[in-house]
């Protein structure tokens, strides 16, 4: 069912979706399935098709419902379920190149941080996770300063007022990607407060992704880290 | 023209405004003129009337245009012009009781911080001003930690992402009032980003006033500080 | 599992959270667990750990789901359930110092007011609760004026248009913390109308916390009240 | 140039506008020119045309720039300039029937209140203006309670948090129209805070018009008052 | 349990609410229970208490859940259930005085229009309901023009773009109250589009209440209508 | 300076802009210069370059400042200034095919309607302008119903509540493009109210463009009209 | 039950709705039932009534709940269920005239695109559906360029950033209607991001409908296409 | 006046600002002066102080008013004025390492793109500027695809709907930073539409900075590029 007439882009048509089989060739990234809004059966079918095309590298699916996660686990032998990240992978992960520090402000930010960390790993970089270092306890942050400084890229995940990227950005000169989360209530307006806070960070060089978009931050961070020179080659 | 029929409240009717002459009796606070939206002549007239009624204590006028400031200085001998705060006072300041630390994140927050500091002083407390200790350089903040801890109340003034109150609130247990400022651009939306950040602070016990409302923060802080027990009486 | 290497901050690592064991030493406040977004099992574990560390003082958990409340009651003997406030405490409350008046505009604001009152009490001050004194019936408010005037701090809880703090703030000169609630519908936009109303209060010295944040108001109010001079020492 | 072919509606075409000459026949209201966005010359031309058509009754123009006001005064003998309301009238006012109380919270709300009062008068009712009775000084409001109770309709004009209609609406059962004004700064967002506050009023029966729309409130109030039974006919 | 010490206001304290027993004396309006956020048991208790105090006049409860409606029907003999309006009444309705036309744009606006109509009736005026006369079929509206013109007040209920009040307001000079509803999707933003449309109506004299607030519109309309002179007394 | 290497697209590089010389070949539309944000000199240069390339057809420039309009008139002989539309054309207009009715609600919407009408004409269709037929005077609209029905496309321009497209859309089945304008104040929020109203129109088939975007509506309408079958070919 | 007294408009009154029986005569469009907010029984009754009146042409119902879809299928023999579009039709579809290309950016936009396509077909034009040609893979779009160019109208359905209409609009000069969808999360704010993106499209001539409003786009597109000259008659 | 007591951070106190003299040591970045909100004299003083401290490397000042630019040029010999970027530099630029492509959608985005490009250069990377390649003319973008693919980082600057990053992000796998600009009108809401569009980009790995924040994007891009391995070392 592959459309071979397109010399530049091979596509598999599953009826409900046209699956891009050559994404890696263009961007160096693995295939990814965004499972939100898809039925468990659709998720299984797309994962199976992509894995069959390139069994030698990883396929990632994110934002799985519990139902989709269960069906994937039952139907696809060899799948790895990443429960905290609400994600699965199929196929071998690439050898890591470069390292990304993934920092989360609070316990509730864990799922987004886990999605970011897994996405980093699947896209080819190593991960150093640092948890629960909120801005209201700045000592905890200072204690991990070296791990931040040594990373090739830092992903900072925070909800509520989203202040952590500003503090981290004042400590280190490493590329920094901020992920606002929807953790909060009232005037957090579903993550808007954290998003605006990060966009207005007084620390230079902070870039931002969508609310709860751990995946996007992970992709960007991995692209940066895997192309970075080794630290002793600065 | 005073309305003496109200046993509880004496009011002077200036035609364009009814001036409350007994505010101090009810709340312990001085008379204050909010000069925005008033003509320079009106500001002068109200200040003169209030000062005549109570020459023994201070009257404060805030948000003066340069024109109003000039006319007040020319017409009212004995007035003190507080240029940075865009404010004037007339009459002797009260003896200070308690101390308020007024912390500003950046140079551009200076006018609001100055309004807050002056309001604290006029409402009866002493002031300790700390400037330019933004969250992106957390060392500068740690260096003044003792001055914060020793205050009876802390006012934190910040624009952009408004993260400073969270960091300060994580360091000290002193009552803390946050003032978002309209410093910023783009997605700061006139101070909205800082306001939301402060309202969602992960540090417990942070309270917030309107954007650029140094006056309101100063009043609240002075009320807290002037009634606080001395530190050695804890 | 305590990390003793940090001389200034002892932390217990529970795997899913790093629990700060020395918060009281820094801020004078008790340990608090924000239960929203945590499983009942996690809430129980954190409460137990904190209580074991400091059995001589109170631990507070807020925003419990009914499931968490039930599990806590079953697993932790000696816990006190505060149903209206959706909160629990474990360990003896501190002796109260100073008094906070907690005023609620309507019946529906009860849960937030109860959370504020409990937080005040746990953080070391006494509480005077005043209920159902909405701004549309100003006589009810005038009837309790003396109780407001005698308090060391007033917390005013209101939804809908959030006008009550302005009226209270016009009557008394006591430090006043306003809590907007999400009570309302349509153009209340989940409490935004009340929040904006309170931030724009024409009464000077009103400070504001996040929508439905009774806890935050309680912490701030207790800090103010417990350090206030006795009234006859003014 | 009147279009006589429309039996129900006669219209004068001035080139830049088609002027409705029979509005009064349909609605009982006078002709009104909204001058914002029109040149002074256009305002003069429309006023002259409408006055020529119906010299026996009043024409009202609102929102005049100083330039338009000056040209109208110079070109149209017999015009009355209402400076505070930024409006002019031409032709005799109708005999008043019924009475509207127009209450303003602060000095800065004066222009909107004046526009409301003039609109009431031009649309056929009498006016009782009450100024400077803000919600933070509720005694001033209680002092005028009888004047409010005796009116056939009450218009309440307020900026900032817009709380005054709630308090007035709790005191009297008279039809009440609330006018939010753009007076304020920061989180007043150009009058949005007052608008939302009034829409969410806890006092039943409060209706609201657009921000700064004194004219609309005046029209609605006059329609109510001029058709009300005399008080002794209740 | 009535608090007789307040000479001006008698209040019954039910523990969970303080019930105002003399509202009618102040405003001429009946007692009303806003049932949203109250348990069925609380609604029954308050209705019973208010009815016992004044069995000779009606008590209204609005926004009942199906559960509350069922319990009220089972526990309170003599109650009348108004299913479309999601409301109940207890006690005899007052004799109507004046007439209010309640116009709804579409079928989906029926519940809000029914609440408005019932509120009008309970507050002492007669009702003329006109349904399904949306602005996209202006002929249907012209067909009922006489019924609109003859009313003492018109309530216009509409969702989506909320344009109907502008068209009605161009046809008649009767006092007009617009009720935006949350009917719509997407960029209606829960009724915001209709609310803004009505506030910006180009027809003069349109006043507006909160989204879905049929009750508030009914109260305001009844106050206007019941005090209006008979039509032949114009 | 033309880049002839691109076989499909010839582009002239003016240094400050790369001018697309073959737009007409791709889309059938003329060249257009959006003058906002450009200096008068830049506008003149781009117009001259485009006209030199295709002297046989029209070039349109919109949103000219008075300064740009003056310089264009002085520098480019043969230019036609369309003052109401704040636009100029250079070169012969195409023969019209099909007809677009451009309807404006009020006098203040004139500039946007004029821009729409000119854009229609330059893009190849005839225009029938209908002015000042607001929704609050529905008779004026019914009087022009035949002109609307006979058009191949209708453009409806309105500010404030933006209700006119709903009424027009209920009268005719012609393709209808709605243009919200920024005419209004207060809760019109710069045209947002009209925009939301039009997007939520209860009349089926209404499409909408950006606030004040007469140009975009004109382009879309001309594309529809110039390809429509003649009316007698239905 | 038909109201025959209206010579211009025949209406069937079903008690809960007044059904317009002559819509086609006025606009050339079929009858349509918007099922959201209606009970399954009401949907069946209205469909049956409309079909009985005009059995020779199609009736369309959109936004059916699964319950309504099931009841309609059980009660109305001859109905066609369009599952992806969540819609049903009853009666023969009209012969198509002209062709509309309906382009969807992603799999998740399928339901809205299906509603648009069905609406086009029911309103009398042919449909060419093109799926899954998102802007992040522009090659897929270029591959279908001819199908876009040959259409009489293009409907572009996209969520998230809503960029597809800009790219399509840069490729072709065909009338283009953009439909933002609520597909997305976080800062998509329920489709607001896509809506704003489409309204601000830099491609001229893009018009927009409400979020998820496939029906409205389909009606507008069919009106354009069915009146377009055949392509060889350009 | 340098504070030598802080071993880790040397600060120069200019009275109106505390200038951080060791930023480069911590982050590897040059000193930067954000000139908005500062007087021309202050800008000159800070630039002079920073340059004196480190004459061997560049100091950058952004957002200069014309007045500040003139004074800087007059007072500081050796300064370089970058007019399009509204910025100045003092001291030698660093040797570039790595390369950043800075892509702008339209002519009006030029100032922001120039600020980004200059910031990249000052922070140590080379720049490849690509202008006027908007999404509505996708051929122009495809023509520069190789330059994008060869860069170590891509900065994409766009206003209006902000769609360009999505299209670029679909073509290349290079780290991509999107800069929304305030170019647009109406529903662009000062750049909000572009900001939301970029945050919701369907292309993975797009990160975003504040509206008009060319500086921030430049800093982030330079940090990425200067640490990237050479292309032939992939």
Short mmCIF file of C-alpha atoms in Angstrom, two decimals, chain F residues 8-213:
data_model
loop_
_atom_site.label_atom_id
_atom_site.label_comp_id
_atom_site.label_asym_id
_atom_site.label_seq_id
_atom_site.Cartn_x
_atom_site.Cartn_y
_atom_site.Cartn_z
CA UNK F 8 8.26 29.50 -12.11
CA UNK F 9 8.52 32.76 -10.25
CA UNK F 10 10.22 35.99 -11.25
CA UNK F 11 11.18 38.24 -8.39
CA UNK F 12 12.60 41.78 -8.31
CA UNK F 13 14.91 42.49 -5.43
CA UNK F 14 14.64 46.14 -4.28
CA UNK F 15 17.01 45.64 -1.37
CA UNK F 16 14.36 46.25 1.27
CA UNK F 17 11.86 43.89 -0.39
CA UNK F 18 11.69 41.07 -2.90
CA UNK F 19 8.81 41.93 -5.23
CA UNK F 20 6.82 39.07 -6.73
CA UNK F 21 6.28 39.88 -10.42
CA UNK F 22 4.19 36.91 -11.46
CA UNK F 23 1.49 36.74 -8.89
CA UNK F 24 -1.18 37.30 -11.51
CA UNK F 25 -0.01 34.29 -13.47
CA UNK F 26 -0.53 32.06 -10.50
CA UNK F 27 -3.71 33.43 -8.96
CA UNK F 28 -5.28 35.75 -11.52
CA UNK F 29 -5.00 38.61 -9.05
CA UNK F 30 -3.25 41.97 -9.47
CA UNK F 31 -0.15 43.05 -7.57
CA UNK F 32 -0.92 44.68 -4.23
CA UNK F 33 1.28 46.71 -1.88
CA UNK F 34 0.40 46.72 1.82
CA UNK F 35 1.79 50.14 2.70
CA UNK F 36 1.48 49.99 6.50
CA UNK F 37 4.92 49.88 8.05
CA UNK F 38 6.65 51.01 4.88
CA UNK F 39 8.16 54.45 4.30
CA UNK F 40 6.57 56.70 1.65
CA UNK F 41 9.71 56.26 -0.43
CA UNK F 42 9.44 52.50 -0.27
CA UNK F 43 5.81 52.61 -1.33
CA UNK F 44 6.66 54.77 -4.33
CA UNK F 45 9.53 52.51 -5.34
CA UNK F 46 7.54 49.30 -5.16
CA UNK F 47 4.57 50.79 -7.00
CA UNK F 48 6.84 52.10 -9.75
CA UNK F 49 8.60 48.77 -10.13
CA UNK F 50 5.39 46.76 -10.32
CA UNK F 51 3.79 49.20 -12.74
CA UNK F 52 6.82 49.14 -15.01
CA UNK F 53 6.65 45.37 -15.15
CA UNK F 54 2.96 45.22 -16.07
CA UNK F 55 1.80 48.66 -17.28
CA UNK F 56 -1.24 47.08 -18.86
CA UNK F 57 -2.92 46.18 -15.59
CA UNK F 58 -3.65 47.79 -12.22
CA UNK F 59 -1.46 47.85 -9.14
CA UNK F 60 -3.14 48.57 -5.82
CA UNK F 61 -1.62 50.01 -2.64
CA UNK F 62 -3.60 50.00 0.62
CA UNK F 63 -3.27 51.49 4.11
CA UNK F 64 -1.33 54.58 2.98
CA UNK F 65 -0.48 57.19 5.54
CA UNK F 66 -1.31 60.76 4.47
CA UNK F 67 2.44 61.24 3.90
CA UNK F 68 2.68 58.21 1.63
CA UNK F 69 -0.46 59.26 -0.22
CA UNK F 70 1.01 62.71 -0.85
CA UNK F 71 4.35 61.40 -2.06
CA UNK F 72 2.75 58.83 -4.33
CA UNK F 73 0.52 61.51 -5.85
CA UNK F 74 3.51 63.76 -6.41
CA UNK F 75 5.92 61.17 -7.76
CA UNK F 76 3.76 58.85 -9.81
CA UNK F 77 1.84 60.56 -12.62
CA UNK F 78 -1.31 58.71 -13.54
CA UNK F 79 -1.93 57.40 -10.06
CA UNK F 80 -5.52 57.51 -8.81
CA UNK F 81 -6.01 58.38 -5.16
CA UNK F 82 -8.99 56.75 -3.43
CA UNK F 83 -9.16 58.96 -0.35
CA UNK F 84 -11.96 57.26 1.61
CA UNK F 85 -10.26 53.89 1.13
CA UNK F 86 -6.82 55.30 2.02
CA UNK F 87 -5.56 53.59 -1.14
CA UNK F 88 -4.16 54.32 -4.60
CA UNK F 89 -4.22 52.51 -7.94
CA UNK F 90 -1.86 52.74 -10.87
CA UNK F 91 -2.74 51.39 -14.31
CA UNK F 92 -6.07 50.52 -15.93
CA UNK F 93 -8.67 48.60 -13.92
CA UNK F 94 -9.81 45.30 -15.41
CA UNK F 95 -13.19 44.96 -17.09
CA UNK F 96 -15.64 43.94 -14.39
CA UNK F 97 -17.20 40.49 -14.39
CA UNK F 98 -19.91 39.67 -11.87
CA UNK F 99 -21.09 42.03 -9.14
CA UNK F 100 -20.44 42.33 -5.41
CA UNK F 101 -22.72 44.20 -3.03
CA UNK F 102 -20.71 45.96 -0.31
CA UNK F 103 -22.97 46.81 2.62
CA UNK F 104 -21.88 48.99 5.55
CA UNK F 105 -23.74 49.24 8.84
CA UNK F 106 -22.77 52.78 9.80
CA UNK F 107 -21.01 55.95 8.68
CA UNK F 108 -17.92 55.09 10.70
CA UNK F 109 -17.45 51.83 8.82
CA UNK F 110 -16.97 53.82 5.60
CA UNK F 111 -13.20 53.53 5.25
CA UNK F 112 -13.22 49.75 5.58
CA UNK F 113 -16.15 49.41 3.20
CA UNK F 114 -14.39 51.67 0.71
CA UNK F 115 -11.24 49.53 0.90
CA UNK F 116 -13.37 46.44 0.32
CA UNK F 117 -15.18 47.99 -2.63
CA UNK F 118 -11.98 49.20 -4.27
CA UNK F 119 -10.36 45.80 -3.77
CA UNK F 120 -13.33 44.11 -5.41
CA UNK F 121 -13.09 46.44 -8.37
CA UNK F 122 -9.31 46.07 -8.80
CA UNK F 123 -9.64 42.30 -8.59
CA UNK F 124 -12.08 42.25 -11.47
CA UNK F 125 -15.69 42.50 -10.35
CA UNK F 126 -18.27 45.30 -10.30
CA UNK F 127 -19.41 46.87 -7.02
CA UNK F 128 -22.79 47.94 -5.65
CA UNK F 129 -22.22 49.96 -2.46
CA UNK F 130 -25.02 50.17 0.08
CA UNK F 131 -24.42 52.39 3.10
CA UNK F 132 -25.80 53.00 6.55
CA UNK F 133 -28.25 50.11 6.86
CA UNK F 134 -27.66 49.15 10.46
CA UNK F 135 -29.44 46.31 12.18
CA UNK F 136 -31.24 48.66 14.57
CA UNK F 137 -33.25 49.98 11.61
CA UNK F 138 -34.19 46.82 9.81
CA UNK F 139 -36.56 48.62 7.40
CA UNK F 140 -33.63 50.21 5.65
CA UNK F 141 -32.23 46.75 5.06
CA UNK F 142 -35.47 45.27 3.74
CA UNK F 143 -35.65 48.15 1.26
CA UNK F 144 -32.44 47.02 -0.45
CA UNK F 145 -33.16 43.29 -0.33
CA UNK F 146 -33.38 42.97 -4.13
CA UNK F 147 -29.94 44.49 -4.61
CA UNK F 148 -28.56 41.95 -2.18
CA UNK F 149 -30.33 39.01 -3.81
CA UNK F 150 -29.08 40.00 -7.25
CA UNK F 151 -25.42 40.19 -6.27
CA UNK F 152 -22.99 37.34 -6.89
CA UNK F 153 -21.44 37.91 -3.48
CA UNK F 154 -22.25 40.18 -0.55
CA UNK F 155 -19.65 41.83 1.70
CA UNK F 156 -21.12 43.07 5.00
CA UNK F 157 -19.06 45.58 7.00
CA UNK F 158 -20.04 46.32 10.61
CA UNK F 159 -18.52 47.31 13.94
CA UNK F 160 -19.91 47.38 17.47
CA UNK F 161 -21.94 44.14 17.94
CA UNK F 162 -21.47 43.05 14.31
CA UNK F 163 -25.04 41.78 13.95
CA UNK F 164 -25.70 42.88 10.39
CA UNK F 165 -24.33 39.75 8.66
CA UNK F 166 -26.76 37.60 10.62
CA UNK F 167 -29.73 39.63 9.43
CA UNK F 168 -28.50 39.82 5.83
CA UNK F 169 -27.65 36.12 5.90
CA UNK F 170 -31.22 35.35 6.92
CA UNK F 171 -32.58 37.26 3.96
CA UNK F 172 -30.46 35.95 1.07
CA UNK F 173 -28.65 32.79 0.01
CA UNK F 174 -25.82 34.63 -1.77
CA UNK F 175 -22.22 33.93 -0.64
CA UNK F 176 -21.63 36.36 2.24
CA UNK F 177 -18.35 37.66 3.65
CA UNK F 178 -18.47 39.55 6.92
CA UNK F 179 -15.90 42.21 7.87
CA UNK F 180 -15.79 43.22 11.54
CA UNK F 181 -14.51 46.74 12.14
CA UNK F 182 -12.83 48.31 15.14
CA UNK F 183 -15.62 50.88 15.40
CA UNK F 184 -16.84 50.96 18.98
CA UNK F 185 -15.45 51.50 22.47
CA UNK F 186 -15.23 49.82 25.85
CA UNK F 187 -16.24 46.18 25.60
CA UNK F 188 -15.88 46.20 21.81
CA UNK F 189 -12.20 45.57 22.62
CA UNK F 190 -10.96 46.93 19.30
CA UNK F 191 -13.38 44.95 17.16
CA UNK F 192 -13.28 41.68 19.10
CA UNK F 193 -16.98 41.87 19.91
CA UNK F 194 -17.91 42.26 16.24
CA UNK F 195 -15.50 39.52 15.22
CA UNK F 196 -16.92 37.03 17.72
CA UNK F 197 -20.45 37.99 16.80
CA UNK F 198 -19.84 37.31 13.12
CA UNK F 199 -18.07 34.00 13.79
CA UNK F 200 -21.07 32.88 15.85
CA UNK F 201 -23.67 34.05 13.36
CA UNK F 202 -26.83 31.96 13.46
CA UNK F 203 -27.23 32.52 9.72
CA UNK F 204 -25.60 29.64 7.82
CA UNK F 205 -22.85 30.28 5.34
CA UNK F 206 -21.38 33.48 6.79
CA UNK F 207 -17.59 33.61 6.46
CA UNK F 208 -15.41 36.16 8.21
CA UNK F 209 -12.12 38.02 7.72
CA UNK F 210 -9.83 39.87 10.14
CA UNK F 211 -10.93 43.07 11.87
CA UNK F 212 -10.85 46.04 9.46
CA UNK F 213 -9.65 43.78 6.63
#
